[in-house]
Coordinates of C-alpha atoms and ligand atoms in Angstrom, one line a residue:
X3 CA 224.4 -15.6 111.8
X4 CA 222.3 -13.0 113.1
X5 CA 218.8 -13.5 113.7
X6 CA 217.6 -10.0 112.7
X7 CA 216.7 -9.5 108.8
X8 CA 214.8 -6.1 106.9
X9 CA 212.6 -9.1 105.6
X10 CA 211.6 -12.4 105.9
X11 CA 210.0 -14.1 103.2
X12 CA 208.5 -17.4 103.8
X13 CA 208.0 -19.5 100.7
X14 CA 210.7 -19.9 98.0
X15 CA 208.3 -20.2 95.1
X16 CA 208.4 -17.5 92.2
X17 CA 206.7 -14.7 94.7
X18 CA 209.2 -15.6 97.4
X19 CA 212.6 -15.8 95.8
X20 CA 212.0 -13.3 93.0
X21 CA 211.0 -10.9 95.9
X22 CA 213.8 -12.0 98.0
X23 CA 216.5 -11.2 95.3
X24 CA 214.9 -7.9 94.4
X25 CA 214.8 -6.9 98.2
X26 CA 218.5 -7.9 98.4
X27 CA 219.3 -5.8 95.4
X28 CA 217.7 -3.0 96.8
X29 CA 220.1 -3.2 99.9
X30 CA 218.1 -5.2 102.7
X31 CA 219.2 -7.7 104.4
X32 CA 216.9 -11.1 104.0
X33 CA 216.0 -14.4 104.7
X34 CA 213.9 -16.9 102.8
X35 CA 212.1 -19.8 104.7
X36 CA 211.4 -22.6 102.8
X37 CA 209.8 -25.9 104.0
X38 CA 210.0 -28.2 101.1
X39 CA 212.0 -27.0 97.7
X40 CA 213.8 -24.1 96.2
X41 CA 211.7 -22.8 93.3
X42 CA 208.2 -23.8 94.7
X43 CA 205.3 -25.3 93.0
X44 CA 206.6 -23.7 89.4
X45 CA 210.0 -25.2 89.3
X46 CA 209.6 -28.4 90.9
X47 CA 205.8 -29.6 90.3
X48 CA 204.5 -27.3 88.2
X49 CA 205.4 -24.8 85.1
X50 CA 209.0 -26.4 84.2
X51 CA 208.0 -30.2 84.8
X52 CA 205.1 -30.1 82.6
X53 CA 206.8 -28.1 80.2
X54 CA 209.8 -30.0 79.7
X55 CA 207.3 -33.1 79.3
X56 CA 205.5 -31.1 76.8
X57 CA 208.4 -30.3 74.7
X58 CA 209.5 -34.1 75.2
X59 CA 206.0 -35.5 73.6
X60 CA 205.7 -32.9 71.3
X61 CA 209.2 -34.0 69.8
X62 CA 207.5 -37.3 69.6
X63 CA 204.3 -36.3 68.0
X64 CA 206.4 -34.4 65.5
X65 CA 208.7 -37.6 64.7
X66 CA 205.4 -39.6 64.1
X67 CA 203.4 -37.0 62.4
X68 CA 205.5 -34.6 60.6
X69 CA 208.9 -35.7 59.7
X70 CA 207.7 -38.0 56.8
X71 CA 206.5 -34.6 55.4
X72 CA 209.5 -32.9 55.7
X73 CA 211.3 -35.9 54.3
X74 CA 212.7 -37.3 57.2
X75 CA 212.6 -41.2 57.9
X76 CA 212.7 -43.1 61.0
X77 CA 212.4 -46.8 60.8
X78 CA 212.0 -47.6 64.1
X79 CA 210.4 -45.0 66.8
X80 CA 210.1 -45.8 70.4
X81 CA 209.8 -44.3 73.5
X82 CA 212.2 -44.5 76.7
X83 CA 209.7 -43.1 79.5
X84 CA 212.4 -43.8 82.1
X85 CA 214.9 -41.4 80.0
X86 CA 212.2 -38.8 79.3
X87 CA 211.4 -38.5 83.0
X88 CA 214.7 -38.2 84.2
X89 CA 215.7 -35.5 81.6
X90 CA 212.6 -33.5 83.2
X91 CA 213.9 -34.5 86.8
X92 CA 217.7 -32.9 85.5
X93 CA 215.8 -30.0 84.1
X94 CA 214.3 -29.4 87.6
X95 CA 217.6 -30.2 89.4
X96 CA 219.4 -27.5 87.4
X97 CA 217.0 -24.5 87.9
X98 CA 216.4 -25.1 91.8
X99 CA 220.1 -25.3 92.3
X100 CA 220.0 -22.0 90.3
X101 CA 217.9 -20.6 92.9
X102 CA 220.3 -21.8 95.6
X103 CA 223.2 -20.0 93.5
X104 CA 220.8 -16.7 93.4
X105 CA 220.5 -16.6 97.3
X106 CA 224.5 -16.8 97.6
X107 CA 225.1 -14.5 95.1
X108 CA 222.6 -11.5 96.7
X109 CA 223.7 -12.9 100.3
X110 CA 220.2 -14.0 101.2
X111 CA 219.8 -16.6 104.1
X112 CA 218.0 -19.6 103.2
X113 CA 216.2 -21.1 106.3
X114 CA 215.0 -24.8 106.0
X115 CA 211.6 -25.6 107.5
X116 CA 208.5 -24.5 108.2
X117 CA 207.8 -20.8 108.8
X118 CA 205.2 -19.8 111.4
X119 CA 204.5 -16.2 112.4
X120 CA 204.4 -15.8 116.0
X121 CA 203.8 -12.1 116.3
X122 CA 204.2 -9.2 113.9
X123 CA 207.8 -9.1 113.3
X124 CA 208.7 -12.7 114.7
X125 CA 209.1 -15.9 112.7
X126 CA 209.5 -19.5 114.2
X127 CA 211.3 -22.0 112.1
X128 CA 211.8 -25.4 114.0
X129 CA 211.8 -23.6 117.8
X130 CA 214.3 -20.8 116.5
X131 CA 212.6 -17.3 116.5
X132 CA 214.0 -14.9 113.9
X133 CA 213.1 -11.2 113.8
X134 CA 212.3 -9.1 110.8
X135 CA 211.2 -5.6 110.2
X136 CA 208.8 -6.9 107.6
X137 CA 207.4 -10.3 106.7
X138 CA 206.2 -11.4 103.4
X139 CA 203.9 -14.7 103.2
X140 CA 204.6 -16.6 99.4
X141 CA 203.2 -19.8 100.6
X142 CA 201.7 -20.4 97.4
X143 CA 198.8 -23.1 96.5
X144 CA 198.3 -26.8 96.6
X145 CA 195.8 -28.5 94.4
X146 CA 192.3 -28.8 95.4
X147 CA 191.0 -32.0 96.7
X148 CA 187.4 -32.9 96.0
X149 CA 185.3 -35.2 98.8
X150 CA 183.9 -37.4 96.4
X151 CA 187.4 -38.3 94.6
X152 CA 189.7 -38.3 97.6
X153 CA 193.7 -38.2 96.4
X154 CA 195.5 -41.8 97.4
X155 CA 198.8 -40.9 95.7
X156 CA 198.6 -43.8 93.4
X157 CA 195.1 -44.2 91.5
X158 CA 193.5 -40.6 92.1
X159 CA 196.0 -38.5 92.1
X160 CA 196.8 -34.6 91.7
X161 CA 198.9 -32.8 88.9
X162 CA 202.1 -33.6 91.1
X163 CA 201.9 -37.4 90.7
X164 CA 200.6 -37.1 86.9
X165 CA 204.3 -36.0 86.3
X166 CA 205.6 -39.2 87.5
X167 CA 204.0 -42.2 86.2
X168 CA 206.6 -44.7 85.4
X169 CA 204.4 -46.5 82.6
X170 CA 201.9 -45.0 80.5
X171 CA 198.0 -45.4 81.7
X172 CA 196.1 -47.2 79.3
X173 CA 193.2 -45.4 80.1
X174 CA 193.3 -41.7 82.0
X175 CA 190.4 -39.8 83.1
X176 CA 191.3 -35.8 83.8
X177 CA 188.5 -34.0 86.2
X178 CA 188.9 -30.6 85.1
X179 CA 189.4 -28.9 81.5
X180 CA 191.6 -25.9 82.6
X181 CA 194.9 -25.3 81.6
X182 CA 196.6 -28.1 83.6
X183 CA 194.2 -30.6 82.7
X184 CA 194.7 -30.5 79.0
X185 CA 198.5 -29.9 79.5
X186 CA 198.7 -33.0 81.5
X187 CA 196.1 -34.6 79.4
X188 CA 198.2 -34.0 76.1
X189 CA 201.5 -35.0 77.5
X190 CA 199.9 -38.6 78.0
X191 CA 197.7 -38.7 75.1
X192 CA 200.6 -38.4 73.1
X193 CA 202.5 -41.0 74.9
X194 CA 199.5 -43.4 74.3
X195 CA 196.9 -43.1 76.6
X196 CA 193.6 -42.9 76.0
X197 CA 192.6 -39.6 77.6
X198 CA 189.0 -38.1 78.6
X199 CA 188.7 -34.9 80.2
X200 CA 185.5 -34.3 82.0
X201 CA 184.5 -30.7 82.8
X202 CA 181.5 -29.1 84.7
X203 CA 181.1 -26.1 82.3
X204 CA 180.6 -26.4 78.6
X205 CA 184.1 -25.8 77.2
X206 CA 187.8 -26.1 78.0
X207 CA 189.5 -23.1 79.9
X208 CA 186.5 -21.6 81.2
X209 CA 187.9 -18.0 81.8
X210 CA 189.2 -17.9 78.0
X211 CA 187.9 -16.3 74.8
X212 CA 185.3 -18.7 74.0
X213 CA 186.0 -18.8 69.9
X214 CA 189.7 -19.4 70.5
X215 CA 189.1 -22.3 73.2
X216 CA 186.9 -23.8 70.8
X217 CA 189.5 -23.7 68.2
X218 CA 192.0 -25.6 70.3
X219 CA 189.3 -27.9 71.6
X220 CA 188.6 -29.2 68.0
X221 CA 192.5 -29.5 67.5
X222 CA 192.7 -31.7 70.7
X223 CA 189.7 -34.1 69.8
X224 CA 191.9 -34.4 66.1
X225 CA 194.8 -35.3 68.2
X226 CA 192.7 -38.0 70.1
X227 CA 191.7 -36.6 73.9
X228 CA 187.8 -37.0 74.5
X229 CA 185.9 -34.7 76.5
X230 CA 183.0 -34.6 78.3
X231 CA 181.6 -31.7 79.1
X232 CA 178.8 -30.1 81.8
X233 CA 179.8 -33.6 83.7
X234 CA 180.8 -34.0 87.1
X235 CA 183.0 -37.2 88.4
X236 CA 180.9 -38.1 91.1
X237 CA 182.5 -41.0 92.9
X238 CA 185.4 -42.9 92.2
X239 CA 186.1 -46.7 93.7
X240 CA 189.6 -48.1 93.3
X241 CA 189.3 -52.1 92.5
X242 CA 192.0 -54.4 91.7
X243 CA 194.3 -51.5 90.3
X244 CA 191.4 -49.7 88.2
X245 CA 189.3 -46.9 89.2
X246 CA 185.6 -46.9 88.6
X247 CA 184.6 -43.6 88.1
X248 CA 180.7 -42.6 88.5
X249 CA 179.8 -39.7 86.0
X250 CA 176.7 -37.3 86.1
X251 CA 175.5 -35.0 83.9
X252 CA 174.7 -31.6 84.9
X253 CA 171.7 -31.3 82.7
X254 CA 170.2 -34.7 82.5
X255 CA 171.3 -35.9 85.5
X256 CA 172.0 -39.3 83.7
X257 CA 174.6 -41.2 85.5
X258 CA 177.6 -43.4 83.5
X259 CA 180.6 -45.3 84.3
X260 CA 184.0 -45.4 83.3
X261 CA 186.8 -47.6 84.2
X262 CA 190.3 -46.1 83.8
X263 CA 193.8 -46.5 85.2
X264 CA 194.3 -43.3 86.7
X265 CA 192.4 -40.3 87.6
X266 CA 194.3 -37.1 87.7
X267 CA 192.0 -34.6 89.6
X268 CA 193.0 -30.6 88.4
X269 CA 190.1 -28.6 89.3
X270 CA 191.8 -25.7 90.7
X271 CA 194.3 -25.0 93.4
X272 CA 193.9 -23.6 97.4
X273 CA 195.9 -21.3 99.0
X274 CA 198.4 -22.7 101.4
X275 CA 198.1 -21.1 104.6
X276 CA 198.2 -24.3 107.3
X277 CA 200.5 -23.9 110.2
X278 CA 201.6 -20.3 109.4
X279 CA 199.9 -19.0 112.4
X280 CA 197.5 -16.0 110.3
X281 CA 194.1 -16.7 112.2
X282 CA 195.8 -15.7 115.8
X283 CA 197.3 -12.9 114.4
X284 CA 194.0 -11.6 112.9
X285 CA 195.5 -11.4 109.3
X286 CA 192.1 -11.4 107.0
X287 CA 191.4 -14.3 104.6
X288 CA 188.5 -14.2 101.9
X289 CA 185.9 -16.9 102.2
X290 CA 188.0 -18.9 99.7
X291 CA 191.0 -18.8 102.2
X292 CA 193.1 -16.6 100.1
X293 CA 195.2 -13.8 102.0
X294 CA 193.2 -10.3 101.6
X295 CA 195.9 -7.5 100.9
X296 CA 195.5 -3.8 100.5
X297 CA 197.0 -2.2 97.0
X298 CA 200.6 -2.3 98.6
X299 CA 200.0 -6.1 99.4
X300 CA 200.0 -5.5 103.0
X301 CA 197.5 -7.8 105.1
X302 CA 195.3 -6.6 107.5
X303 CA 198.2 -6.6 109.9
X304 CA 200.6 -4.2 109.8
X305 CA 204.2 -5.2 108.2
X306 CA 202.8 -8.6 107.0
X307 CA 202.8 -8.7 103.4
X308 CA 201.6 -11.3 100.9
X309 CA 201.8 -12.2 97.3
X310 CA 201.8 -14.8 94.5
X311 CA 199.0 -17.7 94.6
X312 CA 198.2 -17.3 98.2
X313 CA 196.5 -13.7 97.5
X314 CA 194.8 -15.3 94.5
X315 CA 194.5 -12.7 92.0
X316 CA 196.2 -14.2 89.0
X317 CA 197.5 -18.0 89.8
X318 CA 200.4 -17.8 87.5
X319 CA 204.3 -17.6 88.0
X320 CA 204.9 -14.5 86.2
X321 CA 202.4 -12.9 88.5
X322 CA 203.8 -14.0 91.5
X323 CA 207.1 -12.7 90.3
X324 CA 205.8 -9.4 89.3
X325 CA 204.1 -9.2 92.6
X326 CA 207.2 -10.0 94.4
X327 CA 209.2 -7.4 92.7
X328 CA 206.7 -4.8 93.4
X329 CA 206.6 -5.5 97.3
X330 CA 210.3 -5.2 97.5
X331 CA 210.3 -1.9 95.6
X332 CA 207.7 -0.6 97.7
X333 CA 209.5 -1.5 101.1
X334 CA 212.5 0.2 99.6
X335 CA 210.4 3.4 99.4
X336 CA 210.0 3.0 95.6
X337 CA 206.7 3.0 93.4
X338 CA 206.3 -1.0 93.0
X339 CA 203.1 -1.7 90.5
X340 CA 201.6 -4.4 88.7
X341 CA 199.9 -3.9 85.8
X342 CA 197.1 -6.9 86.1
X343 CA 195.5 -5.8 82.7
X344 CA 198.7 -6.7 80.9
X345 CA 199.3 -10.0 82.4
X346 CA 199.8 -12.8 79.8
X347 CA 198.0 -16.5 80.1
X348 CA 199.5 -19.3 78.1
X349 CA 198.1 -22.8 77.6
X350 CA 201.3 -25.0 76.5
X351 CA 199.3 -27.2 74.5
X352 CA 200.1 -28.0 70.8
X353 CA 199.0 -25.6 69.3
X354 CA 199.7 -23.0 72.1
X355 CA 196.7 -20.8 73.4
X356 CA 198.3 -17.4 74.6
X357 CA 196.1 -14.5 75.4
X358 CA 196.5 -11.0 77.1
X359 CA 193.8 -8.5 78.0
X360 CA 190.0 -8.6 77.5
X361 CA 187.9 -11.5 75.8
X362 CA 185.2 -10.7 73.2
X363 CA 182.5 -10.9 75.8
X364 CA 184.8 -9.1 78.4
X365 CA 185.2 -6.5 76.0
X366 CA 182.2 -5.9 74.6
X367 CA 180.5 -6.0 78.2
X368 CA 183.1 -3.3 79.1
X369 CA 183.3 -1.1 76.0
X370 CA 180.1 -1.8 74.0
X371 CA 181.2 -1.2 70.3
X372 CA 184.3 -2.9 69.7
X373 CA 185.9 -4.3 66.3
X374 CA 187.8 -7.6 65.9
X375 CA 190.3 -8.7 63.2
X376 CA 191.2 -12.4 62.6
X377 CA 193.7 -13.9 60.5
X378 CA 194.5 -17.7 60.3
X379 CA 198.0 -19.2 60.5
X380 CA 197.1 -21.3 57.4
X381 CA 198.0 -18.0 55.2
X382 CA 201.3 -17.3 57.3
X383 CA 204.4 -18.1 55.3
X384 CA 206.6 -19.0 57.9
X385 CA 203.6 -21.5 59.2
X386 CA 203.3 -23.3 56.0
X387 CA 207.0 -23.4 55.9
X388 CA 207.3 -25.1 59.4
X389 CA 204.0 -27.4 58.8
X390 CA 202.8 -25.4 61.7
X391 CA 199.4 -23.9 60.5
X392 CA 196.9 -24.6 62.7
X393 CA 195.4 -21.8 64.4
X394 CA 194.7 -18.2 64.3
X395 CA 195.4 -14.7 65.7
X396 CA 192.3 -12.6 66.9
X397 CA 193.0 -8.9 67.7
X398 CA 190.2 -6.8 69.7
X399 CA 189.8 -3.1 69.8
X400 CA 187.7 -0.5 71.1
X401 CA 185.9 0.9 67.8
X402 CA 185.6 4.4 69.2
X403 CA 189.2 4.9 70.2
X404 CA 191.2 2.0 68.5
X405 CA 192.9 1.1 71.6
X406 CA 194.2 -2.1 71.9
X407 CA 192.2 -4.6 74.3
X408 CA 193.1 -7.7 73.8
X409 CA 194.9 -10.3 71.6
X410 CA 194.5 -13.9 71.6
X411 CA 196.7 -16.3 69.8
X412 CA 196.5 -20.0 68.7
X413 CA 199.4 -21.2 66.9
X414 CA 202.5 -23.3 67.6
X415 CA 204.8 -20.9 69.7
X416 CA 202.2 -18.5 70.7
X417 CA 203.4 -18.1 73.9
X418 CA 206.6 -16.5 72.5
X419 CA 204.4 -14.6 70.0
X420 CA 202.1 -13.0 72.9
X421 CA 205.1 -10.8 74.1
X422 CA 204.8 -8.0 71.7
X423 CA 201.1 -7.8 72.5
X424 CA 201.6 -7.5 76.3
X425 CA 204.3 -4.9 75.6
X426 CA 201.8 -3.2 73.4
X427 CA 199.1 -3.6 76.0
X428 CA 201.6 -1.8 78.5
X429 CA 202.1 1.1 76.5
X430 CA 198.2 1.2 75.5
X431 CA 198.9 0.9 71.9
X432 CA 196.3 1.4 69.6
X433 CA 195.3 -1.6 67.1
X434 CA 197.1 0.9 64.4
X435 CA 200.2 0.9 66.0
X436 CA 200.3 -3.0 66.1
X437 CA 199.4 -3.0 62.2
X438 CA 201.7 -0.6 61.3
X439 CA 205.0 -2.0 63.2
X440 CA 207.3 -3.8 61.0
X441 CA 207.2 -7.5 61.8
X442 CA 210.0 -9.4 60.0
X443 CA 209.5 -11.8 57.5
X444 CA 208.9 -14.8 57.4
X445 CA 207.9 -15.0 61.2
X446 CA 204.8 -16.4 62.8
X447 CA 204.3 -12.8 64.4
X448 CA 203.4 -11.6 60.9
X449 CA 199.9 -13.3 61.8
X450 CA 199.7 -10.6 64.3
X451 CA 200.1 -7.7 62.3
X452 CA 197.5 -9.1 59.7
X453 CA 194.9 -9.7 62.4
X454 CA 195.7 -6.0 63.5
X455 CA 195.0 -5.0 59.8
X456 CA 192.1 -7.3 59.6
X457 CA 190.5 -4.9 62.2
X458 CA 189.8 -2.5 59.6
X459 CA 189.5 -5.2 56.9
X460 CA 193.0 -4.6 55.2
X461 CA 194.7 -7.7 56.1
X462 CA 197.4 -8.3 52.9
X463 CA 197.4 -12.0 52.8
X464 CA 193.6 -13.2 53.9
Ligands
FAD517 P1 204.5 -21.5 94.8 O1 205.3 -21.8 93.7 O2 203.4 -22.8 95.3 O3 205.8 -21.6 96.1 C1 205.2 -21.5 97.5 C2 206.1 -22.2 98.5 O4 206.2 -22.1 99.7 C3 206.7 -23.8 98.1 O5 207.7 -24.0 98.1 C4 205.8 -24.2 99.5 O6 206.9 -25.3 100.1 C5 206.5 -23.0 100.2 N1 205.7 -22.8 102.2 C6 204.4 -23.2 102.0 N2 204.1 -22.8 103.3 C7 205.2 -22.6 104.1 C8 205.6 -22.7 105.2 N3 204.8 -22.2 106.4 N4 207.0 -22.3 105.7 C9 208.1 -22.5 104.6 N5 207.7 -22.5 103.3 C10 206.5 -22.7 102.8 N6 202.1 -20.7 86.1 C11 202.4 -20.2 84.7 O7 202.6 -19.0 85.0 N7 203.1 -20.8 83.8 C12 202.8 -22.1 83.5 O8 203.0 -22.7 82.8 C13 202.3 -22.9 84.8 N8 202.2 -24.2 84.8 C14 201.6 -24.8 86.2 C15 201.4 -26.3 85.9 C16 201.3 -27.1 86.8 C17 200.9 -28.6 87.1 C18 200.9 -26.3 88.2 C19 200.6 -27.1 89.4 C20 201.1 -24.9 88.0 C21 201.3 -24.2 87.2 N9 201.6 -22.9 87.0 C22 201.7 -22.3 86.1 C23 201.1 -22.3 88.2 C24 202.8 -22.0 89.1 O9 203.2 -23.0 89.5 C25 202.0 -21.1 90.8 O10 201.1 -19.6 89.8 C26 203.5 -20.4 91.1 O11 204.2 -21.5 91.5 C27 203.1 -19.3 92.4 O12 204.1 -19.0 92.7 P2 203.8 -18.8 94.2 O13 205.6 -18.0 94.6 O14 203.0 -17.9 94.7 O15 203.9 -20.1 95.2

C-alpha cells in the first residue's frame, strides 16, 4: 500500500466518511483514519441507536394506549429489554458494516487508529507517516462533562451509556432539556422509568420556536415526564447504588434534593481535537475549542480543512454530510456549497418536532413584519384516521414579499414531513407556492398546505 494520498480524512463519522466517498467519486485517492468506529457518533452512539430505541418504545406506547382504539386486543403485553437492545445493536452493526462496504466499493483506504497531523500534508497513525495533498479533520464531538456531575460510567452518565441500561431505572434524572435529553427521557419513560428533566433555561429545546416547544412540552408532560426549568444540578453523590442530586433554582436560589437511580448529563457536546496536534501546527480554534474555518472549510493552515461537529456550525449529522460533500467538491474544483438557512432540525419525540428556517422570534427580528399561518393536526383527515391528532403546523412568511421564512411541524412523522419545506426553502419559495402545491389526500402533509393557506386566512378545513 502506498502511503501517499490526495486526501486523508481523519474521522469516519457522517462528515468524514461522506467526504471520503464523494472525494473518491471525484477521482481522488483517499484514506480515512478512524480510531474507534466507522460511522462515528451518529451511527454508533447517536442518531441511529436513539432512533432504534425510540421506534421500539413508540410501538410499545402504541400497543399500550392506541391498539384498543383500533380494535386490536392484546391480553398480555411485556417488554424484553435485552431483545430490544439487541435489535438496536443489530441495526447499528448493519449500518456501520455498510460504511466499510462503501469504503471498499470506492477504493478508500481505511486506516485504523488515532490520527495526528504532524505537519501540513503529514498524518501519523501508530508511528506510520502518511502523506496527503490535503487533510480533512472530521473528528466530531463528545459529551460535555460538568465539574459538579463527573461521569462515572455507571450512575452519572452521558447519552452513550443511556443507550445500554440492562434494566429500566426506576427513577431517572436527565440534566439538559435539549433534543438529546428529551429523546432519551422519552425512551426510558415509555419503558417505565419515572423521568425528571432539569433544564437551566425556561423551556425545552432553547433554540427552537418557543410556541412549538411549549406545545411539545405539554405533550411530554401528558406522557408522564416531569420538567424543572430554571434549575441547575449542582452536585451529585453516589450512595449505595443511588444518586443523591442537589438542585438549585436559578431564580430563588432555593436548594432541593432528589434521589434517583441514574443521572444522564446531556448538556451539550464539545469538539474532539485531543491528540490531533492542532496547537503546535497553529490551527486556530475559537474560545469553545471548535476549529475555525473560512468559507471553503479551510482552517488557518493551508491544506488542512475541517467539517462537521468539530467546527460547531450546526451539530447535526445531515449538516456534517453536506459540509463533507462541499469540501470534497471544492477540492475537485467544483462549487461546493452548504445552504445553512435550509438545514432542518428534528426532535424524534412523540409527536416529532421538525423545523426549517427561522423561528417566529428570529423572523420578527430580521424582517419586522411577518405573517403566520397555523393548522391543527386535529383537523387533518389522515391524522384522524391514524389516531395521530396531536400537534400543529406553523408557517411563517415575510409580510412584504410572501417569501417563506420558516416552517415548524409538531406531528407524528414530522421528520419526514419537513422535507418538502426544506426543498421549498432551498428554492426560495413563497408561502403561496406551498399553499398552491398539490398535496396527496389523505396525508399528514396536507396540514402544511393548510397552514400556508392559513397565512392569508383561507385554510379550508379550519
Ligand atoms: P462524529 O460522528 O462524532 O464522528 C467523528 C469520528 O472521528 C468518530 O468516529 C471518532 O472516533 C473519530 N475520531 C476523533 N478523533 C480522531 C482521531 N484523532 N483519529 C481518528 N479518528 C478520530 N444528529 C442528527 O442529525 N439527527 C439525530 O437524530 C441525532 N441524534 C443524536 C443523538 C445522540 C444521542 C447524539 C449524541 C448525537 C445525535 N446527533 C444527531 C448528532 C450527530 O450524531 C452528530 O452531529 C454527527 O455524528 C457529527 O458527525 P461528525 O462526522 O462531525 O462527527
